[in-house]
mmCIF file of C-alpha atoms in Angstrom:
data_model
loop_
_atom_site.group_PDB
_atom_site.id
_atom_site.type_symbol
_atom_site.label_atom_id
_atom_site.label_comp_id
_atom_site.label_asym_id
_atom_site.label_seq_id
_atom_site.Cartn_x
_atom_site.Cartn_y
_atom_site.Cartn_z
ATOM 1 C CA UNK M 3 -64.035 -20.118 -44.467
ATOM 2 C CA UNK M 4 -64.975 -17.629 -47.407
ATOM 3 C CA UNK M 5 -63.867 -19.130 -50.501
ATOM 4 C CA UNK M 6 -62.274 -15.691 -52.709
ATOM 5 C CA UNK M 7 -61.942 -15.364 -56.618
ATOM 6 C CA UNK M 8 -59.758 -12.220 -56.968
ATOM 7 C CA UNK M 9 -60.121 -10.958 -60.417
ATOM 8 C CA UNK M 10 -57.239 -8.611 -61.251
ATOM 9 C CA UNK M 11 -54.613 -10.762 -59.281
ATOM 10 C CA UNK M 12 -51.592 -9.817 -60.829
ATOM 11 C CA UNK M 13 -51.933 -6.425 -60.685
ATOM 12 C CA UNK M 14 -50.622 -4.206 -57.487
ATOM 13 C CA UNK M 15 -53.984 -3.802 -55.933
ATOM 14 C CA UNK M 16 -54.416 -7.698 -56.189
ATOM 15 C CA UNK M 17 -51.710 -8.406 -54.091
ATOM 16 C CA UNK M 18 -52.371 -5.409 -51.423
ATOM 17 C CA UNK M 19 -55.379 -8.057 -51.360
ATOM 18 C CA UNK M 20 -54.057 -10.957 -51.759
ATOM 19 C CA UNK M 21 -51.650 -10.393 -48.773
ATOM 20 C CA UNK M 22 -54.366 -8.626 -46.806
ATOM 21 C CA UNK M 23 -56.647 -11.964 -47.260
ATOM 22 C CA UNK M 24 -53.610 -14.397 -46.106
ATOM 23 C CA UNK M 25 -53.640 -12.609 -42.856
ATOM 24 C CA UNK M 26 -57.406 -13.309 -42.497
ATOM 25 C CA UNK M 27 -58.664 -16.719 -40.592
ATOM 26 C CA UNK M 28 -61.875 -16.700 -41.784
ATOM 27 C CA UNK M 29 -60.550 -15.956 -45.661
ATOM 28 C CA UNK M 30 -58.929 -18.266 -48.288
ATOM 29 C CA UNK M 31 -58.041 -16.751 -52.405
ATOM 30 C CA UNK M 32 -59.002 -19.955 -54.108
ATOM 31 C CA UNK M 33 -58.114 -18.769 -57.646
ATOM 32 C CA UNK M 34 -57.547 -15.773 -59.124
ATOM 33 C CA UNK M 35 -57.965 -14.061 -62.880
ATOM 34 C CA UNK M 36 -55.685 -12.282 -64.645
ATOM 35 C CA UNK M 37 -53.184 -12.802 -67.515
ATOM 36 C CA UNK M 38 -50.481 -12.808 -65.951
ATOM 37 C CA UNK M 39 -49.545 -15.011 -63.448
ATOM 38 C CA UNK M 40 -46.959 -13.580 -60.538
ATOM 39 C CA UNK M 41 -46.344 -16.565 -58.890
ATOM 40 C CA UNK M 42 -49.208 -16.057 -56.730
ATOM 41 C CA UNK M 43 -50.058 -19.284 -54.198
ATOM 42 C CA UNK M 44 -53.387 -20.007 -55.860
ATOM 43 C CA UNK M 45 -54.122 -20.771 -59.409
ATOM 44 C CA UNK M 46 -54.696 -18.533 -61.592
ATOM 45 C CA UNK M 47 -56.824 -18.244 -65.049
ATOM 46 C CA UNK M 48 -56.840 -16.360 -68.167
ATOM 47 C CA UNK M 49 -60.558 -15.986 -67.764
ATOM 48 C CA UNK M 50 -63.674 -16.538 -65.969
ATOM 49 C CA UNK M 51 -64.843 -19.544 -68.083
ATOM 50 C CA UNK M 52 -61.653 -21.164 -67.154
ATOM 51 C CA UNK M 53 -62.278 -21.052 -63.408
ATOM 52 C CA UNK M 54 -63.345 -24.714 -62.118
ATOM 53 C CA UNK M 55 -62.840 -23.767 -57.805
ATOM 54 C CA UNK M 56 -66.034 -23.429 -55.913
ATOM 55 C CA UNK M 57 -66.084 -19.778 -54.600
ATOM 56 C CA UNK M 58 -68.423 -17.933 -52.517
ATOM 57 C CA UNK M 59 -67.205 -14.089 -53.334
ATOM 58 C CA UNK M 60 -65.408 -12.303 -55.598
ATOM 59 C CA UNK M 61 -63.502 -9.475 -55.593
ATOM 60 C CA UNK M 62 -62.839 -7.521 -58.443
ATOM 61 C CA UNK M 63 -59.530 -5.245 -58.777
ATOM 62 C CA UNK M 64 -59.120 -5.326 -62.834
ATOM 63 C CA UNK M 65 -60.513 -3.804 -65.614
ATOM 64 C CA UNK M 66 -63.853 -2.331 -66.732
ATOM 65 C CA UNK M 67 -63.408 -4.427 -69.703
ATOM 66 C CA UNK M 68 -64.139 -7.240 -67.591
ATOM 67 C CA UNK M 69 -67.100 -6.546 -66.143
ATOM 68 C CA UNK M 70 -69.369 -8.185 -68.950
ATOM 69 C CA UNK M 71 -67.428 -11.658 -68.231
ATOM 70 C CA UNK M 72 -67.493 -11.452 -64.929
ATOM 71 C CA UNK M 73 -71.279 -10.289 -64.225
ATOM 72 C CA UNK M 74 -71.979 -13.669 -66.760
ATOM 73 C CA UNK M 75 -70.255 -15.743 -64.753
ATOM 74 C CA UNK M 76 -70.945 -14.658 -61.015
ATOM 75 C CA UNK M 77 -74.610 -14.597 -62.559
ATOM 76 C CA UNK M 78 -74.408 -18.093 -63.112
ATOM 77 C CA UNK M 79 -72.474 -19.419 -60.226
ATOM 78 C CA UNK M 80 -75.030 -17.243 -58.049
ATOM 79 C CA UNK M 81 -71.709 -15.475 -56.449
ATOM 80 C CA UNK M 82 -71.751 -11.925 -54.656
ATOM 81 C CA UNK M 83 -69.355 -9.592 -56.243
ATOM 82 C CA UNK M 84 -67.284 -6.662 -54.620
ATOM 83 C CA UNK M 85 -66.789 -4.464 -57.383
ATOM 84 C CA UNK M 86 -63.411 -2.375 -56.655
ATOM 85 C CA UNK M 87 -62.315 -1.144 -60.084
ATOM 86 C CA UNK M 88 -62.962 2.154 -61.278
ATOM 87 C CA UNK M 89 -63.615 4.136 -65.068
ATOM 88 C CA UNK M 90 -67.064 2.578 -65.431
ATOM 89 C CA UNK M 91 -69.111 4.556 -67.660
ATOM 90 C CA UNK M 92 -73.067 5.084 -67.405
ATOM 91 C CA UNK M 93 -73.904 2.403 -69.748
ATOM 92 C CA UNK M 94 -71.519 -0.449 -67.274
ATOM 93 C CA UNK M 95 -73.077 1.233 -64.404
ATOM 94 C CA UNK M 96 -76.107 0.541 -65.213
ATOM 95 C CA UNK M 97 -75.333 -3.158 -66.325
ATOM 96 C CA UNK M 98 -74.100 -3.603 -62.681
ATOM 97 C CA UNK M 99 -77.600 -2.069 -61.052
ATOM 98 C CA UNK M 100 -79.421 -4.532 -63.464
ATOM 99 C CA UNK M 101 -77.109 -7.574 -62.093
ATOM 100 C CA UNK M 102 -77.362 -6.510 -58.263
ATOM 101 C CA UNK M 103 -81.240 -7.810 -58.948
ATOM 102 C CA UNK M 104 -80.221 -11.631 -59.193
ATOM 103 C CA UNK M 105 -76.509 -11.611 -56.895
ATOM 104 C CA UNK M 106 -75.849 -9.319 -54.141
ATOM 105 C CA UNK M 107 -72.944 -6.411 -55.510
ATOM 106 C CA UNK M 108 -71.020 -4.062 -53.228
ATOM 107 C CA UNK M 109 -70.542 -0.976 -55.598
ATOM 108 C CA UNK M 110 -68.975 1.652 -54.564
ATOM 109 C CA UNK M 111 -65.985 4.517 -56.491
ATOM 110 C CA UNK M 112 -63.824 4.324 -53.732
ATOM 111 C CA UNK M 113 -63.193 1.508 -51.244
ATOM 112 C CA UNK M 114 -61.712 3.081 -48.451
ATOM 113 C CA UNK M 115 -63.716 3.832 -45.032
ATOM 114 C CA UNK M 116 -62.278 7.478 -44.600
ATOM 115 C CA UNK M 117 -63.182 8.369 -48.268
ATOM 116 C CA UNK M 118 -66.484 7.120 -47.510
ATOM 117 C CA UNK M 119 -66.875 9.085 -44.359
ATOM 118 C CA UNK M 120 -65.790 12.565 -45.856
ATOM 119 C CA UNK M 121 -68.718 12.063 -48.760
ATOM 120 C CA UNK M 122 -71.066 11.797 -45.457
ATOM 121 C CA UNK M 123 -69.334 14.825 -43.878
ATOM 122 C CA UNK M 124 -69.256 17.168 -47.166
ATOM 123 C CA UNK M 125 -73.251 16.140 -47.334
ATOM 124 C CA UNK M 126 -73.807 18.052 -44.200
ATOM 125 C CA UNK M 127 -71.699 20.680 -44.525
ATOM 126 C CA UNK M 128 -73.698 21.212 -47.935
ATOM 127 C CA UNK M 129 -77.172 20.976 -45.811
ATOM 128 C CA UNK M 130 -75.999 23.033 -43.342
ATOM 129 C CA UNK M 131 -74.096 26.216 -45.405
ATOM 130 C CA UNK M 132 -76.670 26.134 -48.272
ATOM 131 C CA UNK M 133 -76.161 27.379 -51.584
ATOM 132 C CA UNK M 134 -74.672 30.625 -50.479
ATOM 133 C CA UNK M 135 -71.257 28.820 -50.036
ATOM 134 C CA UNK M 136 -69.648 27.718 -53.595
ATOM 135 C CA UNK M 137 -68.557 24.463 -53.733
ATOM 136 C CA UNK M 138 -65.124 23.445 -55.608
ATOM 137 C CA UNK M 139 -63.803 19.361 -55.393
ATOM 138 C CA UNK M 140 -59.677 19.227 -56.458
ATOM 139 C CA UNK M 141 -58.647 15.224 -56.954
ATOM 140 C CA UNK M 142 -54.744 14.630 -57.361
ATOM 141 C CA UNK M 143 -53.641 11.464 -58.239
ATOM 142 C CA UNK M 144 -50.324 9.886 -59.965
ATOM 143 C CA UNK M 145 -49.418 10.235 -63.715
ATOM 144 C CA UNK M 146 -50.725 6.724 -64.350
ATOM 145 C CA UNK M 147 -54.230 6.857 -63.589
ATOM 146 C CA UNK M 148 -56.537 6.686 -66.929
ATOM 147 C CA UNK M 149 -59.766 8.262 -66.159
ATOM 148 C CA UNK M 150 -60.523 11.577 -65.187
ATOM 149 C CA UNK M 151 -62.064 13.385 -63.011
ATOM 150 C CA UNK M 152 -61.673 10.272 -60.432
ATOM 151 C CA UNK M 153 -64.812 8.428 -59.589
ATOM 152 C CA UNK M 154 -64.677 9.111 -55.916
ATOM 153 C CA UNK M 155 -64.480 13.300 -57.298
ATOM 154 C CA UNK M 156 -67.992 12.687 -58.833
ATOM 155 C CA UNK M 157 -69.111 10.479 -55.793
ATOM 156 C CA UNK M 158 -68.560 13.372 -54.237
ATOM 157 C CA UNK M 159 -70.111 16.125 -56.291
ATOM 158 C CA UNK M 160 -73.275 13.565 -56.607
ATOM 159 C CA UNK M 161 -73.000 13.654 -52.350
ATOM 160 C CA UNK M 162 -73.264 17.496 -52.325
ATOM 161 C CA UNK M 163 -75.461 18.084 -55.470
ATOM 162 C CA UNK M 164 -78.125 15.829 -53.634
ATOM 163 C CA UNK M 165 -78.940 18.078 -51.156
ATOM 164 C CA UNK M 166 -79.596 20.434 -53.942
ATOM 165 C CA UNK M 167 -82.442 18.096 -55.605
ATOM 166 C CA UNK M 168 -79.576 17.462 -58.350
ATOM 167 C CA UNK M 169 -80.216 21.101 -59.346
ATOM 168 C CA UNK M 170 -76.131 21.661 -59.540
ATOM 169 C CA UNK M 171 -74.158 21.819 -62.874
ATOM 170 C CA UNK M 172 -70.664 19.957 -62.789
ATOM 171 C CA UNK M 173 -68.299 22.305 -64.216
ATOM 172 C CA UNK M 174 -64.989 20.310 -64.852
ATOM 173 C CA UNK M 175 -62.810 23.242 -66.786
ATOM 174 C CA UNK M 176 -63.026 26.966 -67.276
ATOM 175 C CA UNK M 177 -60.385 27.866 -69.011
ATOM 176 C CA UNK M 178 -62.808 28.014 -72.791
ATOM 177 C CA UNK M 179 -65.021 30.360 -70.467
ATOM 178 C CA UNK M 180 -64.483 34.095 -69.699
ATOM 179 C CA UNK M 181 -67.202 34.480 -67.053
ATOM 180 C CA UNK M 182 -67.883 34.682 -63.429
ATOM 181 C CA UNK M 183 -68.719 31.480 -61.930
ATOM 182 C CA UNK M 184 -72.451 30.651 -61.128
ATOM 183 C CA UNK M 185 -73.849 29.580 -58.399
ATOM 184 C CA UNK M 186 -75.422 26.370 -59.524
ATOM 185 C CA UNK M 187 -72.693 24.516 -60.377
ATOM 186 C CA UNK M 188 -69.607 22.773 -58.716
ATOM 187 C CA UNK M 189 -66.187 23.042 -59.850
ATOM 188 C CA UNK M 190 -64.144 19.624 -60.166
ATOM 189 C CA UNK M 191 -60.662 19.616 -60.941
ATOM 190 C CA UNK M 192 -58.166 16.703 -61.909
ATOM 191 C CA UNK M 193 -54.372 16.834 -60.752
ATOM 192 C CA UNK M 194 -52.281 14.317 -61.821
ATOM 193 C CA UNK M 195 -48.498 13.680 -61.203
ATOM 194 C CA UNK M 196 -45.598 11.345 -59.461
ATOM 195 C CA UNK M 197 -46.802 8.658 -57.318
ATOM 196 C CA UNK M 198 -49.531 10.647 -55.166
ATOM 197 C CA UNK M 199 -51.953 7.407 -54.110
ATOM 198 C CA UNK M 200 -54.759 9.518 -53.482
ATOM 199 C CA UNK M 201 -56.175 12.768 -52.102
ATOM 200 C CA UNK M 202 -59.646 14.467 -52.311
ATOM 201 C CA UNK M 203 -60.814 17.788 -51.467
ATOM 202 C CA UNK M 204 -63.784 19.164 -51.072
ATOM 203 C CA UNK M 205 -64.251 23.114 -50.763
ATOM 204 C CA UNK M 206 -66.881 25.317 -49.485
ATOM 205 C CA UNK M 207 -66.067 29.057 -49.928
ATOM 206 C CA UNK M 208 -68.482 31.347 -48.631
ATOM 207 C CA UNK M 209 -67.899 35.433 -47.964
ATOM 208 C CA UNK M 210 -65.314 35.694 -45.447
ATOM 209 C CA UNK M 211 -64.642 31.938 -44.428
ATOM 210 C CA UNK M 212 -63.646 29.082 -45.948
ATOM 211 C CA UNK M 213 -64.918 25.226 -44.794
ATOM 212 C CA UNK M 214 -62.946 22.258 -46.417
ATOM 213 C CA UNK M 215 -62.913 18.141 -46.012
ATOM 214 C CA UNK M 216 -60.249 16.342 -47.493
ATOM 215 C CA UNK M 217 -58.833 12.413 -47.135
ATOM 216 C CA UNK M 218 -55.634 11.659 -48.254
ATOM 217 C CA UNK M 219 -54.110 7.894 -48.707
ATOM 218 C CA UNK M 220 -50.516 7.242 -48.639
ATOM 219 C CA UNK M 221 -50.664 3.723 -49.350
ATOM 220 C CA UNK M 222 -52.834 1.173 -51.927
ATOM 221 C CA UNK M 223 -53.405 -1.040 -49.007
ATOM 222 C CA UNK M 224 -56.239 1.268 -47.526
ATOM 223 C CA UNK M 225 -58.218 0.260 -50.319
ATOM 224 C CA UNK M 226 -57.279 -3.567 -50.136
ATOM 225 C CA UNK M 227 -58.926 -3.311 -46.835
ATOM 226 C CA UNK M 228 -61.786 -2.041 -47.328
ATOM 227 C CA UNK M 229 -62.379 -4.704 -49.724
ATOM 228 C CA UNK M 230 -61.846 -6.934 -47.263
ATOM 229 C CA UNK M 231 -64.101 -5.179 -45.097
ATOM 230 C CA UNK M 232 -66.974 -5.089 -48.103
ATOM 231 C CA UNK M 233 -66.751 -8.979 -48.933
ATOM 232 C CA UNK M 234 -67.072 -10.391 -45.151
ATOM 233 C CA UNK M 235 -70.130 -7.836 -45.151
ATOM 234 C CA UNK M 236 -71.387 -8.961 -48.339
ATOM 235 C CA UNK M 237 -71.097 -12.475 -47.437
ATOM 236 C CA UNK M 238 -74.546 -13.889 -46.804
ATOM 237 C CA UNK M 239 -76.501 -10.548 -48.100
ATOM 238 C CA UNK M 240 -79.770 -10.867 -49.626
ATOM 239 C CA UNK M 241 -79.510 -10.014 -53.807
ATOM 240 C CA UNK M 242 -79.197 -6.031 -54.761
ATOM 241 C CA UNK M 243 -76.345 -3.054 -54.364
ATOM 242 C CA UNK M 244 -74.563 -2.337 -51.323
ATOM 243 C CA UNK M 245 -71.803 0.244 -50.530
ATOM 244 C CA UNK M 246 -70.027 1.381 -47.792
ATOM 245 C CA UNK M 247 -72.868 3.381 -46.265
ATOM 246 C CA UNK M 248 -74.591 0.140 -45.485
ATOM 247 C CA UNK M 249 -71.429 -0.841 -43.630
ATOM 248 C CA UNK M 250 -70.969 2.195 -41.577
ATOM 249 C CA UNK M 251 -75.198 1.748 -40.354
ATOM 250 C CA UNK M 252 -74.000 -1.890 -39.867
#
């Protein structure tokens, strides 16, 4: 049985986990964190330094303000972390490549396995139409989301700008410019509105023809999976980052 922290347990991606993990036979939520407490089955803390359960993951659906506490702590328990929140900035980013070298740490800016397979798919479209096609990435999501462009937009651009040696300049808003568009850089574009979950789009225009790959989710629960999916693969790992590349080669 893998013993689960879920850190971000009141919120609405906690309990797409939480639920998702009840269903599971090999899975148990021993505690969770968060500061409110929803009347969830397990006990739930304020904190990490509150937490007294033996766990052997933990899944993280909170805050980026958390990740300090929670790298301490999973640092000292020796506990693999599946990091599912989103917004981190260079600096936390970096934090969490530092702490993958003493606990293992599934990273990744978007947890669902169709996401994930797109970023392969616009990869080799980029290798295979080459820089005459320009590329453009449009990312809707609903009026409540804080950060933009979404992570999985600049997952993404990184995906396509590395066939390009990282040569490509992100261009995120044109309307301060009054020039053609160059063709080193890639356009990203942030819609938000209503209650759309989730939809990515990735554009290659070239002269006379269009190619495009685009995911959409309808539901939070894709993402709960995929967690899932990450901490039964992250169970057991050897220290360092994973993501879900490692689980589609797996």
């Amino acid at each position: 049985m893998i013993k689960v922290i879920l850190s971000g347990s009141g919120g609405r991606m906690g309990a797409f986990v939480a639920d998702g993990i009840e269903k599971e036979n090999e899975m148990q939520v021993v505690a969770g964190v968060d500061k409110f407490n929803n009347g969830q089955k397990f006990p739930v803390f304020k904190n990490f330094s509150e937490i007294t359960n033996d766990a052997d993951i933990i899944i993280d659906f909170s805050n980026p303000a958390l990740l300090d506490s929670l790298l301490d702590f999973a640092i000292s328990k020796k506990i693999p972390v599946v990091l599912a929140t989103t917004g981190y900035s260079d600096e936390e980013i970096s934090k969490i490549k530092e702490a993958s070298k003493l606990i293992p740490i599934f990273f990744t800016f978007n947890m669902s396995l169709g996401v994930n397979l797109i970023c392969s798919l616009a990869k080799k479209a980029a290798s295979v139409l080459g820089n005459s096609f320009d590329v453009e990435i449009i990312e809707k999501h609903h009026n409540q989301k804080l950060d933009a462009p979404s992570g999985t937009a600049i997952m993404l651009a990184n995906a396509v700008n590395s066939v390009f040696d990282n040569k490509m300049n992100y261009e995120y808003d044109r309307h301060s410019k009054r020039q053609k568009r160059s063709q080193n850089e890639i356009g990203i574009h942030s819609v938000r509105g209503g209650t759309i979950v989730g939809e990515h789009e990735v554009i290659f225009a070239g002269k006379d023809e269009v190619v495009s790959v685009s995911h959409s989710a309808f539901s939070r629960e894709v993402f709960a999976v995929g967690a899932i999916r990450a901490a039964k693969f992250l169970f057991g790992k050897d220290n360092g980052i994973y993501d879900m590349n490692d689980i589609m080669n797996f």
